PDB file of C-alpha atoms in Angstrom:
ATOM      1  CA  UNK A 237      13.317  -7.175  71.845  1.00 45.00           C
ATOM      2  CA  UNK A 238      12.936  -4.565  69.210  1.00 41.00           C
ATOM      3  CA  UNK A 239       9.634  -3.300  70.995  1.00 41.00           C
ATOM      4  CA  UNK A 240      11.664  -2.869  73.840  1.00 39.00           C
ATOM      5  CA  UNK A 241      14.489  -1.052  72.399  1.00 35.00           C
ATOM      6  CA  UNK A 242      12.353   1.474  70.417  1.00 35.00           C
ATOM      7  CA  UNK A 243      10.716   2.113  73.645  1.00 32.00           C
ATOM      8  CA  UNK A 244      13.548   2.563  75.643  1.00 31.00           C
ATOM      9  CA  UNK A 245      14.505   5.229  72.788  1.00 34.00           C
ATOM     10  CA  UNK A 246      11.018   7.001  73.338  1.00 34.00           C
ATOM     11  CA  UNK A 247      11.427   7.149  77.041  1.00 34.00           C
ATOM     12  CA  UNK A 248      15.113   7.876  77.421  1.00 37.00           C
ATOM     13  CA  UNK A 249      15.351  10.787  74.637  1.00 36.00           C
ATOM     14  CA  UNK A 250      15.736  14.483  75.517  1.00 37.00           C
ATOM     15  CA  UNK A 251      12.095  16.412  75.255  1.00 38.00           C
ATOM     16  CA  UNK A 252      11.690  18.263  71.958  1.00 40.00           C
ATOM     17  CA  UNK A 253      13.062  22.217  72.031  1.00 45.00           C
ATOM     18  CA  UNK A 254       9.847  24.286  72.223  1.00 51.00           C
ATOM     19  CA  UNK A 255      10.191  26.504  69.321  1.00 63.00           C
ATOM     20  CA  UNK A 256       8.283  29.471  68.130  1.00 74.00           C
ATOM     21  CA  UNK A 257       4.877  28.443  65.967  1.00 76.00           C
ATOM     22  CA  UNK A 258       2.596  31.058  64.825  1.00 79.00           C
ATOM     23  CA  UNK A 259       0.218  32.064  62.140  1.00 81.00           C
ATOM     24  CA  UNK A 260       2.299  34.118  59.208  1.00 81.00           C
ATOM     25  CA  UNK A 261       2.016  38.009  59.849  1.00 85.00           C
ATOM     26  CA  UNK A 262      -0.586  39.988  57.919  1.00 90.00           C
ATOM     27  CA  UNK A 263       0.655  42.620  55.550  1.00 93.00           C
ATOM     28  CA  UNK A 264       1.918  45.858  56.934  1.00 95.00           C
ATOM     29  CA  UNK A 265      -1.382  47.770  56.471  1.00 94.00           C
ATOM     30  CA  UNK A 266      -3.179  44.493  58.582  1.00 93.00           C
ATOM     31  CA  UNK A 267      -0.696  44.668  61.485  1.00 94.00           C
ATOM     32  CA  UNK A 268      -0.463  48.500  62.095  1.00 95.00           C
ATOM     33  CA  UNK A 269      -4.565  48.055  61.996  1.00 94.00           C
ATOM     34  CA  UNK A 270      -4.214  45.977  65.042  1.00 93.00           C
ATOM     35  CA  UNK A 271      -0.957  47.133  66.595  1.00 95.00           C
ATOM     36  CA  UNK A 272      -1.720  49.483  69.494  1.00 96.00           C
ATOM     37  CA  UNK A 273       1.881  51.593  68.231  1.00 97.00           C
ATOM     38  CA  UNK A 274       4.110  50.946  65.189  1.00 97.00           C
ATOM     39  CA  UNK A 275       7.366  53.169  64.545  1.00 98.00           C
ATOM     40  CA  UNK A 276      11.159  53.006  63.226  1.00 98.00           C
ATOM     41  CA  UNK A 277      13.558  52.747  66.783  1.00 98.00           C
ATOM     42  CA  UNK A 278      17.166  52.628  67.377  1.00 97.00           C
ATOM     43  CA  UNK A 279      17.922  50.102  70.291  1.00 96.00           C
ATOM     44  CA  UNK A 280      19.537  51.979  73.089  1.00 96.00           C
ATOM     45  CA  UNK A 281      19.238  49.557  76.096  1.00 94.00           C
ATOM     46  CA  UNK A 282      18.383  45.464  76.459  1.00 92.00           C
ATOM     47  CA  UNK A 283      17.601  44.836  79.750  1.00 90.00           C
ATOM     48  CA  UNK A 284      16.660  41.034  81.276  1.00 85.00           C
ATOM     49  CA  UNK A 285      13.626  40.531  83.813  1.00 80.00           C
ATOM     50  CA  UNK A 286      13.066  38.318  85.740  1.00 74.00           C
ATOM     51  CA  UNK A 287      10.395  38.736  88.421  1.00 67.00           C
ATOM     52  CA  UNK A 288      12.379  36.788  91.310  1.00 61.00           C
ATOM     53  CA  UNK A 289      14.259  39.600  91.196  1.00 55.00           C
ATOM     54  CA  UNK A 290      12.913  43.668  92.756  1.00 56.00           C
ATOM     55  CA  UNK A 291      11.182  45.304  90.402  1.00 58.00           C
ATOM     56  CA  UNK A 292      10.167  42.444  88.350  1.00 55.00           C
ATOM     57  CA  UNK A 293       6.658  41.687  87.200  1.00 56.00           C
ATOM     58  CA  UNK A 294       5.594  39.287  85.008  1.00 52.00           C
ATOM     59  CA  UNK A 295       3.650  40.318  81.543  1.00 49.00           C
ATOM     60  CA  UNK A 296       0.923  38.520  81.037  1.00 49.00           C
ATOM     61  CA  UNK A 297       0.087  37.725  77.044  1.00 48.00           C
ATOM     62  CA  UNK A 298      -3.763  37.660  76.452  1.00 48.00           C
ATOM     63  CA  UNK A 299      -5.274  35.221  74.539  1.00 45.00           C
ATOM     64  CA  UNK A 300      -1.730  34.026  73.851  1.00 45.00           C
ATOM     65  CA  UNK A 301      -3.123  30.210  72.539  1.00 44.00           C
ATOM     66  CA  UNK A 302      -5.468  32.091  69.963  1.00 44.00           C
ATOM     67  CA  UNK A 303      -2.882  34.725  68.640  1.00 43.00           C
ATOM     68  CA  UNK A 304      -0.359  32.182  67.740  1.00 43.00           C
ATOM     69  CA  UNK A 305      -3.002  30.358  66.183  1.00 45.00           C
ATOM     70  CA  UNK A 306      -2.930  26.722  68.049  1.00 45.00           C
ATOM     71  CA  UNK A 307      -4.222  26.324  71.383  1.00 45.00           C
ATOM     72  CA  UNK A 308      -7.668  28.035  72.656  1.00 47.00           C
ATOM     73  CA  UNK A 309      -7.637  31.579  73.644  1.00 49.00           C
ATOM     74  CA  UNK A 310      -6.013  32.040  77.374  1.00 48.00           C
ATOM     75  CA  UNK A 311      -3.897  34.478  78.776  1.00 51.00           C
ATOM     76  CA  UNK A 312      -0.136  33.163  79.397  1.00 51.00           C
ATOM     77  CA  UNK A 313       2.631  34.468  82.185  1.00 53.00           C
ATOM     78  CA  UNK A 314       5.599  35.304  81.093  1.00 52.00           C
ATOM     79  CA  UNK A 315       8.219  35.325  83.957  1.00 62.00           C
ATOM     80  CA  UNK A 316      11.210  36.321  82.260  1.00 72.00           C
ATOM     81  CA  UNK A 317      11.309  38.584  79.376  1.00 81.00           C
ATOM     82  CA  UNK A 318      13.436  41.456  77.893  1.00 89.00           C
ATOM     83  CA  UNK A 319      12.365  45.202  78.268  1.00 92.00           C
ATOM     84  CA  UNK A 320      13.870  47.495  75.634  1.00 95.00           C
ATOM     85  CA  UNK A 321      14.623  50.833  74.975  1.00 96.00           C
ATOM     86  CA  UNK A 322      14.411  52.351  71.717  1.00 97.00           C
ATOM     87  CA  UNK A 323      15.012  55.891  70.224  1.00 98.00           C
ATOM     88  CA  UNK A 324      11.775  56.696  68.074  1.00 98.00           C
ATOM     89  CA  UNK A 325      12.541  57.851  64.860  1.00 98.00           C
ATOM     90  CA  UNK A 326       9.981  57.546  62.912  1.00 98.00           C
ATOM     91  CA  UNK A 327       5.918  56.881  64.158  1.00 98.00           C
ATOM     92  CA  UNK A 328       3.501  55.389  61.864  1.00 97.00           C
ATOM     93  CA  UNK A 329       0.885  54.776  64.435  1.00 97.00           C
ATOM     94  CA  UNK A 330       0.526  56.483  68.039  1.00 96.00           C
ATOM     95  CA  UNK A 331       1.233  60.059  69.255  1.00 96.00           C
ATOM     96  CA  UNK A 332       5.139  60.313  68.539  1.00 96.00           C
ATOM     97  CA  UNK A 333       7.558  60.190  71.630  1.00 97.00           C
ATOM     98  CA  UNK A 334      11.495  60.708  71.564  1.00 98.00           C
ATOM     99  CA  UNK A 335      11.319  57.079  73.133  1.00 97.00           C
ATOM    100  CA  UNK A 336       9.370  53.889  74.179  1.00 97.00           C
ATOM    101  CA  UNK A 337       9.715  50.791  75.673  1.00 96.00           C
ATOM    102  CA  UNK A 338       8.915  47.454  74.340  1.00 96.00           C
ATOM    103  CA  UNK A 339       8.875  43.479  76.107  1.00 92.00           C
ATOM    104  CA  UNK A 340       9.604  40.908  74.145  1.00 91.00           C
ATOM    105  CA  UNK A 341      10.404  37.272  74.711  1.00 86.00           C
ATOM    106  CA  UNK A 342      14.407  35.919  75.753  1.00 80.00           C
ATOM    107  CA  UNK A 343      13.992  34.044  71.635  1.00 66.00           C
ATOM    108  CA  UNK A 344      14.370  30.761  73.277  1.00 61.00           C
ATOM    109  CA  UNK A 345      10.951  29.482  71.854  1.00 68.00           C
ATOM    110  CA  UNK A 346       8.811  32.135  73.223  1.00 74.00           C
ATOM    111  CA  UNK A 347       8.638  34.242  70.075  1.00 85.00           C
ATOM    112  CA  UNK A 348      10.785  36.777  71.682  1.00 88.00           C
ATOM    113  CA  UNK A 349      12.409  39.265  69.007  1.00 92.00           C
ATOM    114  CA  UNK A 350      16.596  39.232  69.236  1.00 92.00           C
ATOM    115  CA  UNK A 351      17.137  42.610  69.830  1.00 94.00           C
ATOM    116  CA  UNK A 352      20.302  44.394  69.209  1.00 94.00           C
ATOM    117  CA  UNK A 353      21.908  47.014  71.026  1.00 95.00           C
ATOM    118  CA  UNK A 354      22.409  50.441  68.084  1.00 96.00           C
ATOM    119  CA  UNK A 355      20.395  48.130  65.066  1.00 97.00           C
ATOM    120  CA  UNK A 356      17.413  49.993  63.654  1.00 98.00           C
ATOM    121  CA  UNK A 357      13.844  48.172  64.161  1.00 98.00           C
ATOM    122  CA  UNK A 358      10.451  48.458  62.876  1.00 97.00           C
ATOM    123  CA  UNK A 359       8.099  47.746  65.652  1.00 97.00           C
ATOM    124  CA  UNK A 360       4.626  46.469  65.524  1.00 96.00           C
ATOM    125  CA  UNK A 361       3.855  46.386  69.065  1.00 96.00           C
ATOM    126  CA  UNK A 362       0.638  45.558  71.470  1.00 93.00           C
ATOM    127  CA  UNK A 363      -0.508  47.057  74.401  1.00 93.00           C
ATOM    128  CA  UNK A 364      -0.761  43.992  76.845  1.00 88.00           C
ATOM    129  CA  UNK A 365      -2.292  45.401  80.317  1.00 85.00           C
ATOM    130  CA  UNK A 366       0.007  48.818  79.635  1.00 89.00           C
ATOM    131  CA  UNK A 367       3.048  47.491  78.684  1.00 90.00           C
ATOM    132  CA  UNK A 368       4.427  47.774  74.878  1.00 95.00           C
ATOM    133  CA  UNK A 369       4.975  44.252  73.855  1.00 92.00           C
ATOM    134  CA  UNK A 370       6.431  42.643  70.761  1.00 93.00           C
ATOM    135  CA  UNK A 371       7.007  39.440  69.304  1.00 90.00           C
ATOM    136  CA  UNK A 372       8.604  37.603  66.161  1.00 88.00           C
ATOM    137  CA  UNK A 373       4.872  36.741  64.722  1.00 88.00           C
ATOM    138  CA  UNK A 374       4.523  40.357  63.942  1.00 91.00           C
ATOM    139  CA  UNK A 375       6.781  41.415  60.980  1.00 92.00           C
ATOM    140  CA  UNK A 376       8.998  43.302  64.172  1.00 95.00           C
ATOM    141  CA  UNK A 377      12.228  42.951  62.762  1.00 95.00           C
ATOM    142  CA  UNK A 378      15.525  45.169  61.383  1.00 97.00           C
ATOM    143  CA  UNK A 379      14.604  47.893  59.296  1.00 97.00           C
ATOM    144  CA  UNK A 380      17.248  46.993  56.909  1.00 96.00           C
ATOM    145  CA  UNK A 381      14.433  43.661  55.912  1.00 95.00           C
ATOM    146  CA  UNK A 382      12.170  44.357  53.758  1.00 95.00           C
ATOM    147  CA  UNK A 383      10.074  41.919  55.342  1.00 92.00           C
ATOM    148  CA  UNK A 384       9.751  44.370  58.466  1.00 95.00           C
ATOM    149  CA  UNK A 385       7.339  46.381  56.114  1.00 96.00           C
ATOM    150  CA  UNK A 386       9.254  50.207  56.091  1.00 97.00           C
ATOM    151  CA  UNK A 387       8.318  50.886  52.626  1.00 96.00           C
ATOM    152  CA  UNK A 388       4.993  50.286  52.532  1.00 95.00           C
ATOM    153  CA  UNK A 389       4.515  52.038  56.124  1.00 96.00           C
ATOM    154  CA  UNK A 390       6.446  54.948  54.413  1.00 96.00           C
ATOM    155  CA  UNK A 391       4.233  54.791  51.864  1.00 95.00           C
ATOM    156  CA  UNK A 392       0.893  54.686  53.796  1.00 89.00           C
ATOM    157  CA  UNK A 393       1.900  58.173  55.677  1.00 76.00           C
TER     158      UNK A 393
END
């Protein structure tokens, strides 16, 4: 009876939440090495994609499985995402611009970064087949953490 009741709790339970796993970020120096752009942005606009709808198109992550540091290397879809706009104020790496785009994931377990409509950001960001993309295993975060790395990118000028 109890081998029946335990699995009867196995089959019957809701499926785990995927969350976000990846390997811990490098230091600043490490991740503006590999980072096809890093700079200091204001968010202006957060828009939602989805490619059901015009205009759409899904971003495709390469070697996603190998970047977040737990499946073999393959190249993932992403069909919804969120493109954002953000005034440049400061460039550390990449020919400065008054603004750029970034994707990032919806932060529902795809690593996506919570951006925030007029909060500063330090953004370590990719260049995945054109597109700017960014994700919460870089140190991408507010510029008021000192764990986005603005000192010591500051520093490295």
């Amino acid at each position: 009876m109890k081998r029946i009741l335990a699995l009867l709790l196995v089959v019957l339970s809701p499926p785990a939440a995927l969350a976000c796993s990846c390997m811990p970020p490098g230091t600043p120096a490490e991740q503006k090495a590999e980072s096809a752009r890093v700079f200091l942005g204001r968010v202006q606009q957060v828009e939602l994609i989805d490619v059901s709808e015009p205009g759409g198109k899904p971003v495709v992550v390469s070697n996603a499985g190998e970047r977040f540091g737990r499946l073999p290397p393959m190249d993932v879809p992403i069909l919804r995402y969120k493109r954002v706009r953000l005034l440049v104020q400061e460039t550390f790496k990449g020919t400065p611009v008054p603004q750029l785009t970034v994707e990032t994931g919806l932060w529902d377990g795809d690593c996506g970064v919570p951006f925030q409509p007029g909060q500063a950001y330090v953004v370590y960001a990719r260049d995945e087949a054109g597109a700017l993309t960014t994700n919460t295993c870089s140190s991408t975060g507010l510029a008021s953490n000192p764990a986005s790395g603005l000192d010591a990118l500051r520093a490295d000028k």
